[in-house]
Every structure is written in structure tokens, then in C-alpha cells.
Amino acid sequence: MSLQSFFQKYTGFLRSLKAVYVVNNLLQSDRLRHNRSLYRKYGLQKSIFSPVGSGDFKTHHPDIPWIDRPDALEKLEQNAEFQALGPVLQEKVRGFLKDGYMILEGFFPEADTDALNGEVAAQLEAGKAQYNYTGRKIFNFFGHSRLADERFFRNPELLRLLSFLLGKKVIPFQSLNFTLGSEQRAHSDSIHMTTEPPGYLIATWIALEDCTPENGALFYYPGSHRLPYLTTTDYPSGNTRWTIGNNSNRRYEDKIEEVIAETGLQKQPFLGKRGDVLIWHANLLHGGSPITRPGATRRSMVCHYYAEDVICYHEMSQRPALLPPTHPV
Ligand SMILES: O=C(O)CCC(=O)C(=O)O
């Protein structure tokens, strides 16, 4: 068993040791080599195998995603690629700039979502795919399924749209499949997958069955993408030079709860239909509602992407992000 797959299940003490991640980084060096030139580009003077976090970037590179610039709406209207989109999609892109998300209704036909649900169930049954230590998330299912990979994770139409939104070509980075709702508290992806320059991450959330008020629907806070990016120095993470704080995630989520209360942001459930896709901004606060009907399933897939010429790292665990494995499928 590789260290990587061991850590998918393991929740004990070793998870808090930065040195363990360094060993894993060395073992996965193929998936980190691309960072050599990026570290040079962004003036980061450290080994590509070392822990990395927001503290390593005392000042941010001035490259701000165009969607986050004050003149974004004005520039959008003049953009030739935008003008070539139909009026419906144009309105959704305007909404993305304003609210930090957009919804593509009925993007995937039922035949595709049915087929993917069948493959996930079969691979779980056969023990080829597994939930990670959370008991809810199946990491990188695209590595087990050509359908998940080509139709969902690397869907050319979505890749084009995401690259347009970030203003740079995106790299499909990781996927998570769920059969039950996550019931995860509100958070921003940016604490888990962070980029330098900030904001060059984007995600798709795909409903593989209808979402209801009982089956743990996704929720989000429109407009929250405009909040400052929180880092591990903005809450008592418990991190030390050598270790990651055991309760860092809980404390981060407590902090987010405070921010929501202070700003008066309004929570919105996503009662999407199967086949719908929700695209969210790197900093949009979101999470999973409680499951109030015992046994209710909520099949879904989340795919994360970041721009190809930025550094991506995991702020909470201070690790450089590994490029996806090149599994045979
Ligand atoms: O699907 C959910 O319930 C939440 C997923 C999520 O928060 C994430 O992938 O960041």
C-alpha cells in the first residue's frame, strides 16, 4: 500500500507531522516537478518537497484573476469570447462575477448520470473505489472510470468555460464523489486548495441525483467570494514549525461561522436536479446541509481545477498540491 493510499483512510497522530508529508512528497516527486519553474517564477526559495503555506508569500504576486478586478463587469462586455456566448450563458457569467457561482441546469443527460452512478456503485461493491477517512468522499474516481474522467472531470465544454472564467487554461486537479451528503460546515475551498497568486481555483459541483431539503443539499452564501481570503494565521490553527494543529479544521469552521454572523451573509440551499452543474468561485463559502431523512442518498461529484501557471498548495495542511496521478483507466 502506498503512503498516499494509507493516508486516505488514516486519521491518527502521523497526520499531524509535517515530516510525514515531506516523505510522501519525495515519493510522489513526479507529481511535484512542475513546481520547480513555478517556484522560480513566483520567487519562492524553498524545496518543492517542503511544507508550503501562505506564510511563504509575504506579499502576493500582483496577478489578480480578471473576474476579481474592479473593472471586471465592464471588461466582460467588451470580451470577444464573452460576446460569442449565447444570451443565457452571458447572464450566468454576469451572475458569477456578482455572486460567485452559476448554475447550468440539465447540463448532463440522465443517461450519463445514471451510467456514472452505476459505475460508482459497482466499483464500491468490488472494493476498487473506497471512501476516504471521512466515510463520505471518494477521491479521484476519474482514475477508475473513463466515463468519470472524460465526460465529467475533463468535459471539454466545462474546461472551456472554466478557463474563460479564470482567464487562464485550467488543470483538472482532483475530484470527489459522494453517495451521501457531506454535512460539512461552511468553508471556502481556498483554505484547502490555495493558489499563488490567490483566486486561481474553481470548482464544478454536479448533481447525480435530485437534491431535496432532506438529503443533505449543498448550500452556499452568494457574494461571500468577495470576503478576504482566510489563512491559518486568521484563526488559532494550532500549527507549529513541525506539526499541523489537530483541531485546525474545526477552528477554521468556527471562525467562518463568526464571519458569517458578522457580515450577515444569507445562506442559500442548492436544490438542484440531477444533471445540473453548479460552478463556484475559489472563495465562495459553501457546505453540506444536515441529512434529515435517515438513509437518504445524495449522489454528486465535485471537480476542482486550478490555473496551469500558478502554484497550488493546501494551506490548512501546508502541503504542495500533487498533480493528479496518471492512472490507467
Ligand atoms: O457536496 C457537499 O456537500 C460539499 C462539498 C464541498 O464542500 C467541497 O467539495 O468543497
Coordinates of C-alpha atoms and ligand atoms in Angstrom, one line a residue:
M1 CA 0.0 0.0 0.0
S2 CA 1.4 3.5 -0.9
L3 CA 1.7 6.2 1.7
Q4 CA -0.8 8.1 -0.3
S5 CA -3.5 5.4 -0.1
F6 CA -2.7 4.7 3.6
F7 CA -3.4 8.4 4.3
Q8 CA -6.8 8.2 2.5
K9 CA -8.0 6.1 5.5
Y10 CA -5.7 7.0 8.4
T11 CA -6.8 9.6 11.0
G12 CA -4.1 9.2 13.7
F13 CA -1.2 11.2 15.0
L14 CA 1.0 10.8 11.9
R15 CA -1.4 13.1 10.0
S16 CA -0.2 16.0 12.1
L17 CA 3.5 15.6 11.3
K18 CA 4.8 17.8 8.5
A19 CA 7.8 15.4 8.1
V20 CA 5.4 12.6 7.0
Y21 CA 4.1 14.8 4.2
V22 CA 7.7 15.6 3.1
V23 CA 8.4 11.9 2.8
N24 CA 5.2 11.5 0.8
N25 CA 6.2 14.4 -1.4
L26 CA 9.5 12.8 -2.1
L27 CA 7.8 9.5 -3.0
Q28 CA 5.4 11.4 -5.4
S29 CA 8.1 13.6 -6.9
D30 CA 6.7 13.1 -10.4
R31 CA 3.6 14.9 -9.4
L32 CA 5.5 17.9 -8.0
R33 CA 8.2 18.5 -10.5
H34 CA 6.2 21.1 -12.4
N35 CA 6.6 23.4 -9.3
R36 CA 10.3 23.9 -9.9
S37 CA 9.7 26.5 -12.6
L38 CA 6.7 27.9 -10.8
Y39 CA 8.7 28.5 -7.6
R40 CA 11.3 30.3 -9.7
K41 CA 8.6 32.3 -11.4
Y42 CA 7.0 33.4 -8.2
G43 CA 10.3 33.9 -6.3
L44 CA 9.7 31.1 -3.8
Q45 CA 13.0 29.9 -2.5
K46 CA 12.4 26.5 -1.0
S47 CA 12.5 22.9 -1.9
I48 CA 9.5 21.7 -3.9
F49 CA 9.2 18.8 -1.3
S50 CA 9.0 21.1 1.8
P51 CA 5.9 22.3 3.6
V52 CA 4.4 25.4 2.0
G53 CA 1.8 27.9 3.2
S54 CA 0.6 31.4 2.9
G55 CA 3.4 32.5 5.2
D56 CA 5.8 31.8 2.4
F57 CA 4.2 34.6 0.3
K58 CA 4.7 37.7 2.4
T59 CA 3.4 39.8 -0.5
H60 CA 1.1 38.4 -3.2
H61 CA 2.0 38.5 -6.8
P62 CA 0.0 41.3 -8.5
D63 CA -1.7 39.0 -11.0
I64 CA -5.3 39.1 -9.8
P65 CA -7.9 37.0 -11.7
W66 CA -9.8 39.3 -14.1
I67 CA -13.1 38.3 -12.5
D68 CA -11.9 39.8 -9.2
R69 CA -10.8 43.1 -10.6
P70 CA -13.0 46.2 -10.0
D71 CA -13.5 46.7 -13.8
A72 CA -14.5 43.0 -14.4
L73 CA -18.1 43.7 -15.5
E74 CA -17.0 46.5 -17.9
K75 CA -14.2 44.3 -19.4
L76 CA -16.6 41.4 -19.7
E77 CA -18.9 43.2 -22.0
Q78 CA -16.0 44.0 -24.4
N79 CA -14.6 40.5 -24.3
A80 CA -14.9 38.7 -27.7
E81 CA -15.2 35.2 -26.1
F82 CA -18.0 36.5 -23.9
Q83 CA -19.8 38.1 -26.8
A84 CA -19.7 34.8 -28.6
L85 CA -21.7 33.1 -25.8
G86 CA -25.5 32.9 -26.1
P87 CA -27.5 35.4 -24.0
V88 CA -28.5 32.8 -21.4
L89 CA -24.9 31.9 -20.6
Q90 CA -23.8 35.5 -20.8
E91 CA -26.3 36.3 -18.0
K92 CA -25.0 33.4 -15.9
V93 CA -21.4 34.7 -16.3
R94 CA -22.5 38.2 -15.1
G95 CA -24.1 36.4 -12.1
F96 CA -20.9 34.5 -11.4
L97 CA -19.0 37.8 -11.2
K98 CA -21.6 39.3 -8.9
D99 CA -22.5 36.3 -6.7
G100 CA -19.6 33.9 -7.0
Y101 CA -21.5 31.0 -8.6
M102 CA -23.5 30.0 -11.6
I103 CA -25.8 27.1 -12.3
L104 CA -26.0 25.2 -15.6
E105 CA -29.4 23.4 -15.5
G106 CA -29.6 20.0 -17.1
F107 CA -26.0 20.1 -18.4
F108 CA -25.6 16.3 -18.1
P109 CA -28.3 14.0 -19.6
E110 CA -29.9 11.3 -17.4
A111 CA -28.1 8.6 -19.4
D112 CA -24.7 10.0 -18.2
T113 CA -25.6 10.5 -14.6
D114 CA -27.3 7.0 -14.5
A115 CA -24.2 5.4 -16.0
L116 CA -21.8 7.2 -13.6
N117 CA -24.0 6.2 -10.6
G118 CA -23.9 2.6 -11.8
E119 CA -20.1 2.7 -12.1
V120 CA -19.6 4.3 -8.7
A121 CA -21.8 1.6 -7.1
A122 CA -20.1 -1.2 -8.9
Q123 CA -16.6 -0.1 -8.0
L124 CA -17.5 0.5 -4.4
E125 CA -19.1 -3.0 -4.3
A126 CA -16.0 -4.5 -5.9
G127 CA -13.7 -2.7 -3.4
K128 CA -11.9 -0.9 -6.2
A129 CA -13.1 2.5 -5.2
Q130 CA -13.3 3.5 -1.5
Y131 CA -14.4 6.3 0.8
N132 CA -11.6 8.1 2.4
Y133 CA -11.3 8.6 6.2
T134 CA -14.4 10.9 6.2
G135 CA -16.5 8.0 5.2
R136 CA -18.2 10.2 2.6
K137 CA -15.7 11.2 0.0
I138 CA -14.4 9.0 -2.9
F139 CA -11.2 10.7 -4.1
N140 CA -10.3 10.9 -7.8
F141 CA -12.8 8.4 -9.1
F142 CA -11.8 9.6 -12.5
G143 CA -8.8 7.3 -12.1
H144 CA -11.2 4.3 -12.1
S145 CA -13.6 5.3 -14.8
R146 CA -13.2 6.5 -18.3
L147 CA -16.7 7.9 -18.1
A148 CA -16.0 9.9 -15.0
D149 CA -12.7 11.1 -16.5
E150 CA -13.7 12.1 -20.0
R151 CA -17.3 13.0 -19.7
F152 CA -17.3 14.7 -16.3
F153 CA -13.8 15.6 -15.0
R154 CA -12.3 16.7 -18.3
N155 CA -15.6 17.7 -20.1
P156 CA -14.3 19.9 -22.9
E157 CA -17.2 22.3 -22.7
L158 CA -16.8 22.8 -19.0
L159 CA -13.0 23.1 -19.3
R160 CA -13.5 25.9 -21.9
L161 CA -15.9 27.8 -19.6
L162 CA -13.7 27.4 -16.5
S163 CA -10.6 28.6 -18.4
F164 CA -12.6 31.6 -19.7
L165 CA -13.7 32.4 -16.1
L166 CA -10.2 32.2 -14.7
G167 CA -8.6 33.9 -17.7
K168 CA -6.1 31.1 -17.9
K169 CA -6.1 27.4 -19.0
V170 CA -7.2 25.2 -16.2
I171 CA -5.7 21.9 -15.0
P172 CA -8.2 19.3 -13.8
F173 CA -6.8 18.7 -10.3
Q174 CA -9.0 16.4 -8.2
S175 CA -12.4 15.0 -7.9
L176 CA -14.7 13.9 -5.1
N177 CA -17.7 11.6 -5.5
F178 CA -20.3 11.4 -2.8
T179 CA -23.2 9.0 -2.4
L180 CA -24.4 10.7 0.8
G181 CA -24.4 14.4 1.6
S182 CA -21.1 15.7 3.2
E183 CA -22.9 17.6 6.0
Q184 CA -19.7 19.7 6.0
R185 CA -19.8 23.1 7.7
A186 CA -19.4 26.3 5.7
H187 CA -15.9 26.7 4.3
S188 CA -14.1 28.1 1.3
D189 CA -12.0 25.9 -1.0
S190 CA -9.2 28.4 -0.6
I191 CA -8.2 27.1 2.8
H192 CA -7.9 23.6 1.5
M193 CA -6.6 24.3 -2.0
T194 CA -4.9 27.7 -2.2
T195 CA -3.1 29.3 -5.1
E196 CA -0.4 31.9 -5.5
P197 CA -1.4 34.3 -6.9
P198 CA -4.7 33.8 -5.0
G199 CA -8.0 33.1 -6.6
Y200 CA -6.9 30.8 -9.4
L201 CA -9.0 27.8 -8.4
I202 CA -12.5 27.0 -9.5
A203 CA -14.9 24.0 -8.9
T204 CA -17.8 22.3 -10.5
W205 CA -20.4 20.5 -8.3
I206 CA -22.5 18.0 -10.3
A207 CA -25.9 16.7 -9.1
L208 CA -26.0 13.0 -9.9
E209 CA -29.5 12.8 -8.3
D210 CA -32.1 15.4 -7.3
C211 CA -31.3 17.4 -4.2
T212 CA -34.0 17.9 -1.6
P213 CA -34.3 19.7 1.7
E214 CA -33.9 16.2 3.4
N215 CA -31.0 14.6 1.6
G216 CA -28.2 17.0 2.6
A217 CA -28.3 19.6 -0.2
L218 CA -25.3 21.7 -0.9
F219 CA -25.6 25.3 0.4
Y220 CA -23.7 28.4 -0.4
Y221 CA -23.5 32.1 0.6
P222 CA -23.9 34.3 -2.5
G223 CA -21.4 37.2 -2.6
S224 CA -19.1 35.6 0.0
H225 CA -16.4 35.2 -2.6
R226 CA -15.6 38.9 -2.1
L227 CA -14.5 38.3 1.5
P228 CA -10.8 38.4 2.2
Y229 CA -9.1 35.0 1.8
L230 CA -8.7 33.5 5.3
T231 CA -5.4 31.8 6.1
T232 CA -4.2 29.7 9.0
T233 CA -3.0 32.9 10.7
D234 CA -6.5 34.2 10.9
Y235 CA -7.7 31.6 13.4
P236 CA -6.0 29.6 16.2
S237 CA -4.9 26.7 13.9
G238 CA -2.5 25.2 16.5
N239 CA 0.2 24.7 13.8
T240 CA 3.8 24.7 14.9
R241 CA 7.0 24.5 12.9
W242 CA 6.8 20.7 12.8
T243 CA 3.1 19.9 13.2
I244 CA -0.4 20.7 11.9
G245 CA -2.9 21.6 14.7
N246 CA -5.2 18.7 15.4
N247 CA -8.3 20.9 15.5
S248 CA -7.3 23.2 12.8
N249 CA -10.3 22.4 10.6
R250 CA -12.9 22.7 13.4
R251 CA -11.3 26.0 14.5
Y252 CA -11.3 27.3 10.9
E253 CA -15.0 26.4 10.5
D254 CA -15.8 28.2 13.9
K255 CA -14.0 31.2 12.5
I256 CA -16.1 31.1 9.3
E257 CA -19.3 30.9 11.4
E258 CA -18.2 34.1 13.1
V259 CA -17.5 35.8 9.8
I260 CA -21.0 34.8 8.5
A261 CA -22.6 36.2 11.6
E262 CA -20.7 39.4 11.4
T263 CA -21.3 40.0 7.7
G264 CA -25.0 38.9 7.7
L265 CA -24.4 36.8 4.6
Q266 CA -27.5 34.8 3.6
K267 CA -27.4 31.0 3.2
Q268 CA -29.0 29.6 0.1
P269 CA -29.6 25.8 -0.5
F270 CA -29.0 24.3 -3.9
L271 CA -32.0 22.2 -4.6
G272 CA -30.5 21.1 -7.9
K273 CA -31.9 18.5 -10.2
R274 CA -29.8 15.6 -11.4
G275 CA -27.6 16.7 -14.3
D276 CA -27.3 20.3 -13.0
V277 CA -23.9 21.8 -12.6
L278 CA -23.0 24.5 -10.1
I279 CA -19.7 26.3 -10.6
W280 CA -18.2 28.1 -7.7
H281 CA -15.5 30.7 -7.2
A282 CA -12.4 29.8 -5.2
N283 CA -13.6 31.8 -2.2
L284 CA -17.3 31.1 -2.2
L285 CA -18.5 29.8 1.2
H286 CA -20.4 26.6 0.9
G287 CA -21.1 23.3 2.7
G288 CA -23.5 20.4 3.0
S289 CA -26.9 20.7 4.9
P290 CA -27.8 18.1 7.5
I291 CA -29.4 14.9 6.3
T292 CA -32.8 14.9 7.9
R293 CA -34.2 11.8 6.3
P294 CA -32.2 8.8 7.6
G295 CA -30.8 6.7 4.8
A296 CA -31.3 9.4 2.1
T297 CA -28.7 9.3 -0.6
R298 CA -27.3 12.4 -2.4
R299 CA -25.1 11.3 -5.2
S300 CA -22.8 14.1 -6.5
M301 CA -19.4 14.8 -7.9
V302 CA -17.2 17.8 -7.3
C303 CA -14.2 18.6 -9.5
H304 CA -11.5 21.1 -8.7
Y305 CA -9.4 22.9 -11.2
Y306 CA -6.6 25.5 -10.9
A307 CA -4.8 27.6 -13.5
E308 CA -1.8 25.9 -15.1
D309 CA 0.8 28.7 -14.4
V310 CA 0.2 29.2 -10.7
I311 CA 1.4 27.5 -7.5
C312 CA -1.3 25.4 -5.8
Y313 CA -0.9 24.2 -2.2
H314 CA -3.0 23.1 0.8
E315 CA -3.0 26.0 3.3
M316 CA -4.6 24.0 6.1
S317 CA -2.1 21.1 5.9
Q318 CA 0.8 23.3 4.5
R319 CA 1.4 20.8 1.6
P320 CA 2.2 21.5 -2.0
A321 CA -0.6 20.2 -4.2
L322 CA 0.3 17.0 -6.1
L323 CA -0.8 16.9 -9.7
P324 CA -3.4 14.1 -10.4
P325 CA -1.9 10.6 -10.8
T326 CA -1.9 9.3 -14.3
H327 CA -4.0 6.2 -13.6
P328 CA -4.7 3.8 -16.4
V329 CA -8.5 3.7 -16.8
Ligands
LIG1 O1 -21.0 18.3 -1.5 C1 -21.0 18.8 -0.4 O2 -21.9 18.6 0.4 C2 -19.9 19.7 -0.1 C3 -18.7 19.6 -0.9 C4 -17.7 20.5 -0.6 O3 -17.8 21.3 0.3 C5 -16.4 20.6 -1.3 O4 -16.1 19.8 -2.2 O5 -15.6 21.5 -1.0

